[in-house]
């Protein structure tokens, strides 16, 4: 974590009361400009947090669910090279970027 997340985590470590942490981070928001700036910063923080929590690779079952196809279809795509993947021992993982590439190609077709 970097930036605001680090600040919040450190403050939370020192002060377990979430409301006190919010007040300390946001300060006294009295003007509309202050409220709007705080809202934009919070939205950016939530987006960054969601992106950081997003899985970078998916199992065959997860990939099938994302693509809306049966597991067998994903296995066939892996075997014929249509879908890039990584093998970790016996496990197959499909990078998120590969799922995005396949979806983009399907939309473009």
PDB file of C-alpha atoms in Angstrom:
ATOM      1  CA  UNK A   1       0.000   0.000   0.000  1.00  0.00           C
ATOM      2  CA  UNK A   2       1.158   3.518  -0.660  1.00  0.00           C
ATOM      3  CA  UNK A   3       0.034   7.056  -0.070  1.00  0.00           C
ATOM      4  CA  UNK A   4      -3.285   7.547   1.675  1.00  0.00           C
ATOM      5  CA  UNK A   5      -3.591   3.856   2.498  1.00  0.00           C
ATOM      6  CA  UNK A   6      -0.298   3.948   4.433  1.00  0.00           C
ATOM      7  CA  UNK A   7      -1.380   7.041   6.331  1.00  0.00           C
ATOM      8  CA  UNK A   8      -4.746   5.535   7.234  1.00  0.00           C
ATOM      9  CA  UNK A   9      -3.218   2.203   8.300  1.00  0.00           C
ATOM     10  CA  UNK A  10      -0.643   3.938  10.492  1.00  0.00           C
ATOM     11  CA  UNK A  11      -3.281   6.173  12.072  1.00  0.00           C
ATOM     12  CA  UNK A  12      -5.572   3.181  12.567  1.00  0.00           C
ATOM     13  CA  UNK A  13      -2.732   1.375  14.341  1.00  0.00           C
ATOM     14  CA  UNK A  14      -2.372   4.302  16.729  1.00  0.00           C
ATOM     15  CA  UNK A  15      -6.093   5.102  17.043  1.00  0.00           C
ATOM     16  CA  UNK A  16      -8.520   2.166  16.711  1.00  0.00           C
ATOM     17  CA  UNK A  17     -11.559   4.470  16.468  1.00  0.00           C
ATOM     18  CA  UNK A  18     -12.392   4.696  12.744  1.00  0.00           C
ATOM     19  CA  UNK A  19     -14.306   7.954  13.147  1.00  0.00           C
ATOM     20  CA  UNK A  20     -11.324   9.622  14.797  1.00  0.00           C
ATOM     21  CA  UNK A  21      -9.074   8.434  11.974  1.00  0.00           C
ATOM     22  CA  UNK A  22     -11.491   9.791   9.355  1.00  0.00           C
ATOM     23  CA  UNK A  23     -11.630  13.155  11.124  1.00  0.00           C
ATOM     24  CA  UNK A  24      -7.841  13.279  11.354  1.00  0.00           C
ATOM     25  CA  UNK A  25      -7.382  12.439   7.662  1.00  0.00           C
ATOM     26  CA  UNK A  26     -10.195  14.556   6.269  1.00  0.00           C
ATOM     27  CA  UNK A  27     -10.105  17.413   8.739  1.00  0.00           C
ATOM     28  CA  UNK A  28     -13.007  19.820   9.054  1.00  0.00           C
ATOM     29  CA  UNK A  29     -14.860  19.731   5.755  1.00  0.00           C
ATOM     30  CA  UNK A  30     -16.861  22.916   5.811  1.00  0.00           C
ATOM     31  CA  UNK A  31     -16.765  24.206   2.254  1.00  0.00           C
ATOM     32  CA  UNK A  32     -18.217  22.503  -0.804  1.00  0.00           C
ATOM     33  CA  UNK A  33     -14.766  22.573  -2.411  1.00  0.00           C
ATOM     34  CA  UNK A  34     -13.268  20.714   0.553  1.00  0.00           C
ATOM     35  CA  UNK A  35     -16.063  18.152   0.470  1.00  0.00           C
ATOM     36  CA  UNK A  36     -15.672  17.655  -3.287  1.00  0.00           C
ATOM     37  CA  UNK A  37     -11.889  17.273  -3.020  1.00  0.00           C
ATOM     38  CA  UNK A  38     -12.273  14.763  -0.181  1.00  0.00           C
ATOM     39  CA  UNK A  39     -14.863  12.822  -2.178  1.00  0.00           C
ATOM     40  CA  UNK A  40     -12.598  12.666  -5.249  1.00  0.00           C
ATOM     41  CA  UNK A  41      -9.663  11.507  -3.120  1.00  0.00           C
ATOM     42  CA  UNK A  42     -11.829   8.846  -1.490  1.00  0.00           C
ATOM     43  CA  UNK A  43     -13.066   7.585  -4.870  1.00  0.00           C
ATOM     44  CA  UNK A  44      -9.458   7.364  -6.103  1.00  0.00           C
ATOM     45  CA  UNK A  45      -8.515   5.483  -2.934  1.00  0.00           C
ATOM     46  CA  UNK A  46     -11.367   2.990  -3.368  1.00  0.00           C
ATOM     47  CA  UNK A  47     -10.476   2.457  -7.041  1.00  0.00           C
ATOM     48  CA  UNK A  48      -6.823   1.848  -6.200  1.00  0.00           C
ATOM     49  CA  UNK A  49      -7.772  -0.540  -3.400  1.00  0.00           C
ATOM     50  CA  UNK A  50     -10.153  -2.485  -5.644  1.00  0.00           C
ATOM     51  CA  UNK A  51      -7.510  -2.717  -8.366  1.00  0.00           C
ATOM     52  CA  UNK A  52      -4.916  -3.946  -5.867  1.00  0.00           C
ATOM     53  CA  UNK A  53      -7.302  -6.641  -4.623  1.00  0.00           C
ATOM     54  CA  UNK A  54      -8.195  -7.818  -8.122  1.00  0.00           C
ATOM     55  CA  UNK A  55      -6.757 -11.263  -8.846  1.00  0.00           C
ATOM     56  CA  UNK A  56      -3.880 -11.292 -11.322  1.00  0.00           C
ATOM     57  CA  UNK A  57      -4.518 -14.862 -12.493  1.00  0.00           C
ATOM     58  CA  UNK A  58      -7.495 -17.201 -12.502  1.00  0.00           C
ATOM     59  CA  UNK A  59      -8.045 -20.937 -12.228  1.00  0.00           C
ATOM     60  CA  UNK A  60      -9.692 -22.782 -15.098  1.00  0.00           C
ATOM     61  CA  UNK A  61     -13.029 -22.750 -13.248  1.00  0.00           C
ATOM     62  CA  UNK A  62     -12.771 -19.004 -12.552  1.00  0.00           C
ATOM     63  CA  UNK A  63     -11.760 -18.316 -16.157  1.00  0.00           C
ATOM     64  CA  UNK A  64     -14.703 -20.342 -17.447  1.00  0.00           C
ATOM     65  CA  UNK A  65     -17.058 -18.351 -15.216  1.00  0.00           C
ATOM     66  CA  UNK A  66     -15.579 -15.041 -16.407  1.00  0.00           C
ATOM     67  CA  UNK A  67     -15.963 -16.073 -20.042  1.00  0.00           C
ATOM     68  CA  UNK A  68     -19.338 -17.735 -19.557  1.00  0.00           C
ATOM     69  CA  UNK A  69     -18.191 -21.031 -21.046  1.00  0.00           C
ATOM     70  CA  UNK A  70     -17.827 -24.590 -19.719  1.00  0.00           C
ATOM     71  CA  UNK A  71     -14.559 -25.640 -18.043  1.00  0.00           C
ATOM     72  CA  UNK A  72     -13.909 -28.036 -20.953  1.00  0.00           C
ATOM     73  CA  UNK A  73     -13.817 -25.088 -23.348  1.00  0.00           C
ATOM     74  CA  UNK A  74     -11.113 -23.381 -21.303  1.00  0.00           C
ATOM     75  CA  UNK A  75      -9.070 -26.602 -21.187  1.00  0.00           C
ATOM     76  CA  UNK A  76      -9.367 -26.897 -24.997  1.00  0.00           C
ATOM     77  CA  UNK A  77      -8.307 -23.258 -25.445  1.00  0.00           C
ATOM     78  CA  UNK A  78      -5.285 -23.868 -23.221  1.00  0.00           C
ATOM     79  CA  UNK A  79      -4.357 -27.025 -25.151  1.00  0.00           C
ATOM     80  CA  UNK A  80      -4.655 -25.440 -28.600  1.00  0.00           C
ATOM     81  CA  UNK A  81      -2.840 -22.248 -27.562  1.00  0.00           C
ATOM     82  CA  UNK A  82      -5.838 -19.932 -27.958  1.00  0.00           C
ATOM     83  CA  UNK A  83      -5.585 -18.939 -24.304  1.00  0.00           C
ATOM     84  CA  UNK A  84      -2.242 -18.052 -22.751  1.00  0.00           C
ATOM     85  CA  UNK A  85      -1.623 -19.642 -19.384  1.00  0.00           C
ATOM     86  CA  UNK A  86       0.943 -20.530 -16.751  1.00  0.00           C
ATOM     87  CA  UNK A  87       1.381 -23.946 -15.206  1.00  0.00           C
ATOM     88  CA  UNK A  88       2.207 -24.042 -11.508  1.00  0.00           C
ATOM     89  CA  UNK A  89       2.826 -27.702 -10.858  1.00  0.00           C
ATOM     90  CA  UNK A  90      -0.437 -29.435 -11.761  1.00  0.00           C
ATOM     91  CA  UNK A  91      -2.380 -26.184 -11.686  1.00  0.00           C
ATOM     92  CA  UNK A  92      -3.234 -23.991 -14.658  1.00  0.00           C
ATOM     93  CA  UNK A  93      -3.539 -20.253 -14.108  1.00  0.00           C
ATOM     94  CA  UNK A  94      -4.766 -17.820 -16.739  1.00  0.00           C
ATOM     95  CA  UNK A  95      -3.420 -14.268 -16.347  1.00  0.00           C
ATOM     96  CA  UNK A  96      -6.063 -11.575 -16.043  1.00  0.00           C
ATOM     97  CA  UNK A  97      -4.510  -9.765 -19.016  1.00  0.00           C
ATOM     98  CA  UNK A  98      -5.063 -12.874 -21.143  1.00  0.00           C
ATOM     99  CA  UNK A  99      -8.757 -13.014 -20.197  1.00  0.00           C
ATOM    100  CA  UNK A 100      -9.060  -9.309 -21.067  1.00  0.00           C
ATOM    101  CA  UNK A 101      -7.275  -9.887 -24.405  1.00  0.00           C
ATOM    102  CA  UNK A 102      -9.610 -12.731 -25.321  1.00  0.00           C
ATOM    103  CA  UNK A 103     -12.708 -10.711 -24.420  1.00  0.00           C
ATOM    104  CA  UNK A 104     -11.465  -7.703 -26.405  1.00  0.00           C
ATOM    105  CA  UNK A 105     -10.789  -9.919 -29.430  1.00  0.00           C
ATOM    106  CA  UNK A 106     -14.283 -11.411 -29.165  1.00  0.00           C
ATOM    107  CA  UNK A 107     -15.858  -7.952 -29.041  1.00  0.00           C
ATOM    108  CA  UNK A 108     -13.801  -6.788 -32.028  1.00  0.00           C
ATOM    109  CA  UNK A 109     -14.785  -9.829 -34.122  1.00  0.00           C
TER     110      UNK A 109
END
